[in-house]
């Protein structure tokens, strides 16, 4: 099963942006994610058209189960 980490942040302009990581490990904890998000905000790693991230909004892990449908 594919696991996607989706993190939402509020940018300095008040708009929300989403950063996603595919295929995260099964042993990633809530604390790991919180620490990563804190690091992203504190170090101002990402900017979007010159606008930085000002705060965390939410995060979730999405489990994707793909089932192929055979139509022959």
GROMACS .gro file of N, CA and C in nm:
model
  216
    1UNK      N    1   0.085  -0.118   0.000
    1UNK     CA    2   0.000   0.000   0.000
    1UNK      C    3   0.090   0.124   0.000
    2UNK      N    4   0.057   0.217  -0.084
    2UNK     CA    5   0.131   0.343  -0.093
    2UNK      C    6   0.085   0.436   0.018
    3UNK      N    7   0.183   0.505   0.081
    3UNK     CA    8   0.152   0.600   0.189
    3UNK      C    9   0.202   0.737   0.148
    4UNK      N   10   0.117   0.836   0.160
    4UNK     CA   11   0.151   0.973   0.124
    4UNK      C   12   0.139   1.061   0.247
    5UNK      N   13   0.243   1.139   0.274
    5UNK     CA   14   0.238   1.239   0.380
    5UNK      C   15   0.198   1.371   0.316
    6UNK      N   16   0.088   1.427   0.363
    6UNK     CA   17   0.040   1.556   0.313
    6UNK      C   18   0.044   1.657   0.428
    7UNK      N   19   0.123   1.761   0.409
    7UNK     CA   20   0.137   1.865   0.512
    7UNK      C   21   0.086   1.996   0.456
    8UNK      N   22   0.002   2.063   0.533
    8UNK     CA   23  -0.052   2.193   0.492
    8UNK      C   24   0.006   2.301   0.582
    9UNK      N   25   0.042   2.412   0.517
    9UNK     CA   26   0.101   2.525   0.586
    9UNK      C   27   0.027   2.652   0.547
   10UNK      N   28   0.037   2.752   0.633
   10UNK     CA   29  -0.015   2.885   0.600
   10UNK      C   30   0.105   2.970   0.561
   11UNK      N   31   0.095   3.033   0.445
   11UNK     CA   32   0.203   3.118   0.396
   11UNK      C   33   0.191   3.258   0.457
   12UNK      N   34   0.294   3.337   0.437
   12UNK     CA   35   0.297   3.473   0.491
   12UNK      C   36   0.185   3.561   0.436
   13UNK      N   37   0.129   3.524   0.320
   13UNK     CA   38   0.019   3.601   0.263
   13UNK      C   39  -0.118   3.552   0.310
   14UNK      N   40  -0.118   3.455   0.403
   14UNK     CA   41  -0.243   3.403   0.458
   14UNK      C   42  -0.303   3.288   0.380
   15UNK      N   43  -0.249   3.257   0.264
   15UNK     CA   44  -0.300   3.146   0.183
   15UNK      C   45  -0.239   3.015   0.230
   16UNK      N   46  -0.310   2.906   0.200
   16UNK     CA   47  -0.265   2.773   0.238
   16UNK      C   48  -0.189   2.709   0.122
   17UNK      N   49  -0.083   2.636   0.156
   17UNK     CA   50  -0.009   2.559   0.056
   17UNK      C   51   0.011   2.418   0.110
   18UNK      N   52   0.026   2.323   0.019
   18UNK     CA   53   0.041   2.182   0.057
   18UNK      C   54   0.173   2.128   0.004
   19UNK      N   55   0.243   2.054   0.089
   19UNK     CA   56   0.364   1.984   0.049
   19UNK      C   57   0.339   1.836   0.077
   20UNK      N   58   0.364   1.751  -0.024
   20UNK     CA   59   0.338   1.608  -0.011
   20UNK      C   60   0.465   1.528  -0.038
   21UNK      N   61   0.477   1.417   0.033
   21UNK     CA   62   0.586   1.322   0.011
   21UNK      C   63   0.523   1.185  -0.012
   22UNK      N   64   0.562   1.119  -0.121
   22UNK     CA   65   0.512   0.986  -0.153
   22UNK      C   66   0.596   0.878  -0.086
   23UNK      N   67   0.535   0.763  -0.066
   23UNK     CA   68   0.602   0.642  -0.020
   23UNK      C   69   0.678   0.661   0.111
   24UNK      N   70   0.612   0.719   0.209
   24UNK     CA   71   0.678   0.736   0.339
   24UNK      C   72   0.685   0.602   0.411
   25UNK      N   73   0.781   0.589   0.499
   25UNK     CA   74   0.802   0.465   0.573
   25UNK      C   75   0.689   0.440   0.672
   26UNK      N   76   0.668   0.313   0.705
   26UNK     CA   77   0.563   0.275   0.799
   26UNK      C   78   0.590   0.324   0.941
   27UNK      N   79   0.718   0.343   0.975
   27UNK     CA   80   0.751   0.377   1.113
   27UNK      C   81   0.760   0.527   1.140
   28UNK      N   82   0.715   0.611   1.048
   28UNK     CA   83   0.714   0.755   1.069
   28UNK      C   84   0.608   0.788   1.175
   29UNK      N   85   0.647   0.865   1.276
   29UNK     CA   86   0.556   0.897   1.386
   29UNK      C   87   0.500   1.038   1.373
   30UNK      N   88   0.398   1.066   1.452
   30UNK     CA   89   0.343   1.201   1.457
   30UNK      C   90   0.450   1.302   1.499
   31UNK      N   91   0.534   1.261   1.593
   31UNK     CA   92   0.642   1.349   1.639
   31UNK      C   93   0.741   1.378   1.527
   32UNK      N   94   0.774   1.277   1.446
   32UNK     CA   95   0.863   1.298   1.331
   32UNK      C   96   0.805   1.403   1.237
   33UNK      N   97   0.676   1.391   1.210
   33UNK     CA   98   0.610   1.483   1.118
   33UNK      C   99   0.605   1.624   1.177
   34UNK      N  100   0.571   1.633   1.304
   34UNK     CA  101   0.568   1.764   1.371
   34UNK      C  102   0.706   1.830   1.365
   35UNK      N  103   0.811   1.753   1.394
   35UNK     CA  104   0.946   1.807   1.391
   35UNK      C  105   0.986   1.852   1.251
   36UNK      N  106   0.947   1.775   1.150
   36UNK     CA  107   0.975   1.813   1.012
   36UNK      C  108   0.904   1.944   0.977
   37UNK      N  109   0.779   1.954   1.015
   37UNK     CA  110   0.703   2.076   0.985
   37UNK      C  111   0.762   2.196   1.058
   38UNK      N  112   0.801   2.177   1.184
   38UNK     CA  113   0.866   2.286   1.259
   38UNK      C  114   0.994   2.330   1.189
   39UNK      N  115   1.072   2.233   1.142
   39UNK     CA  116   1.197   2.262   1.072
   39UNK      C  117   1.171   2.342   0.944
   40UNK      N  118   1.071   2.300   0.868
   40UNK     CA  119   1.036   2.371   0.744
   40UNK      C  120   0.998   2.515   0.772
   41UNK      N  121   0.918   2.537   0.877
   41UNK     CA  122   0.876   2.673   0.911
   41UNK      C  123   0.994   2.755   0.964
   42UNK      N  124   1.068   2.698   1.058
   42UNK     CA  125   1.177   2.771   1.124
   42UNK      C  126   1.288   2.810   1.027
   43UNK      N  127   1.327   2.718   0.941
   43UNK     CA  128   1.439   2.741   0.849
   43UNK      C  129   1.396   2.809   0.719
   44UNK      N  130   1.264   2.829   0.703
   44UNK     CA  131   1.211   2.895   0.583
   44UNK      C  132   1.267   2.830   0.456
   45UNK      N  133   1.257   2.697   0.451
   45UNK     CA  134   1.315   2.619   0.342
   45UNK      C  135   1.245   2.644   0.209
   46UNK      N  136   1.114   2.655   0.211
   46UNK     CA  137   1.037   2.670   0.088
   46UNK      C  138   0.979   2.810   0.076
   47UNK      N  139   0.982   2.862  -0.045
   47UNK     CA  140   0.909   2.984  -0.077
   47UNK      C  141   0.829   2.957  -0.203
   48UNK      N  142   0.718   3.023  -0.214
   48UNK     CA  143   0.629   3.006  -0.328
   48UNK      C  144   0.607   3.143  -0.389
   49UNK      N  145   0.672   3.163  -0.505
   49UNK     CA  146   0.669   3.294  -0.572
   49UNK      C  147   0.711   3.404  -0.476
   50UNK      N  148   0.816   3.376  -0.400
   50UNK     CA  149   0.872   3.474  -0.307
   50UNK      C  150   0.802   3.483  -0.173
   51UNK      N  151   0.699   3.402  -0.151
   51UNK     CA  152   0.623   3.407  -0.026
   51UNK      C  153   0.662   3.286   0.059
   52UNK      N  154   0.706   3.311   0.181
   52UNK     CA  155   0.748   3.204   0.271
   52UNK      C  156   0.633   3.144   0.350
   53UNK      N  157   0.665   3.038   0.423
   53UNK     CA  158   0.569   2.971   0.509
   53UNK      C  159   0.578   3.031   0.648
   54UNK      N  160   0.464   3.063   0.707
   54UNK     CA  161   0.465   3.127   0.839
   54UNK      C  162   0.422   3.034   0.952
   55UNK      N  163   0.338   2.933   0.922
   55UNK     CA  164   0.294   2.843   1.030
   55UNK      C  165   0.239   2.713   0.976
   56UNK      N  166   0.233   2.612   1.066
   56UNK     CA  167   0.175   2.482   1.032
   56UNK      C  168   0.023   2.493   1.038
   57UNK      N  169  -0.043   2.416   0.952
   57UNK     CA  170  -0.189   2.411   0.956
   57UNK      C  171  -0.236   2.272   0.996
   58UNK      N  172  -0.196   2.170   0.919
   58UNK     CA  173  -0.236   2.032   0.949
   58UNK      C  174  -0.150   1.935   0.871
   59UNK      N  175  -0.156   1.810   0.910
   59UNK     CA  176  -0.085   1.704   0.838
   59UNK      C  177  -0.167   1.576   0.846
   60UNK      N  178  -0.151   1.494   0.743
   60UNK     CA  179  -0.218   1.365   0.745
   60UNK      C  180  -0.141   1.266   0.659
   61UNK      N  181  -0.156   1.140   0.694
   61UNK     CA  182  -0.100   1.032   0.613
   61UNK      C  183  -0.215   0.968   0.539
   62UNK      N  184  -0.200   0.959   0.409
   62UNK     CA  185  -0.303   0.902   0.323
   62UNK      C  186  -0.255   0.765   0.275
   63UNK      N  187  -0.334   0.663   0.300
   63UNK     CA  188  -0.303   0.528   0.252
   63UNK      C  189  -0.379   0.505   0.122
   64UNK      N  190  -0.303   0.469   0.018
   64UNK     CA  191  -0.363   0.448  -0.114
   64UNK      C  192  -0.353   0.300  -0.148
   65UNK      N  193  -0.466   0.239  -0.168
   65UNK     CA  194  -0.472   0.099  -0.208
   65UNK      C  195  -0.525   0.094  -0.350
   66UNK      N  196  -0.440   0.053  -0.442
   66UNK     CA  197  -0.477   0.051  -0.583
   66UNK      C  198  -0.523  -0.089  -0.623
   67UNK      N  199  -0.632  -0.094  -0.692
   67UNK     CA  200  -0.685  -0.221  -0.743
   67UNK      C  201  -0.706  -0.206  -0.893
   68UNK      N  202  -0.635  -0.288  -0.969
   68UNK     CA  203  -0.650  -0.285  -1.114
   68UNK      C  204  -0.780  -0.354  -1.154
   69UNK      N  205  -0.851  -0.294  -1.245
   69UNK     CA  206  -0.974  -0.351  -1.298
   69UNK      C  207  -0.944  -0.404  -1.438
   70UNK      N  208  -0.966  -0.532  -1.456
   70UNK     CA  209  -0.940  -0.593  -1.586
   70UNK      C  210  -1.068  -0.588  -1.667
   71UNK      N  211  -1.061  -0.528  -1.783
   71UNK     CA  212  -1.181  -0.505  -1.864
   71UNK      C  213  -1.184  -0.588  -1.992
   72UNK      N  214  -1.101  -0.690  -1.999
   72UNK     CA  215  -1.099  -0.776  -2.119
   72UNK      C  216  -1.220  -0.864  -2.124
   0.00000   0.00000   0.00000
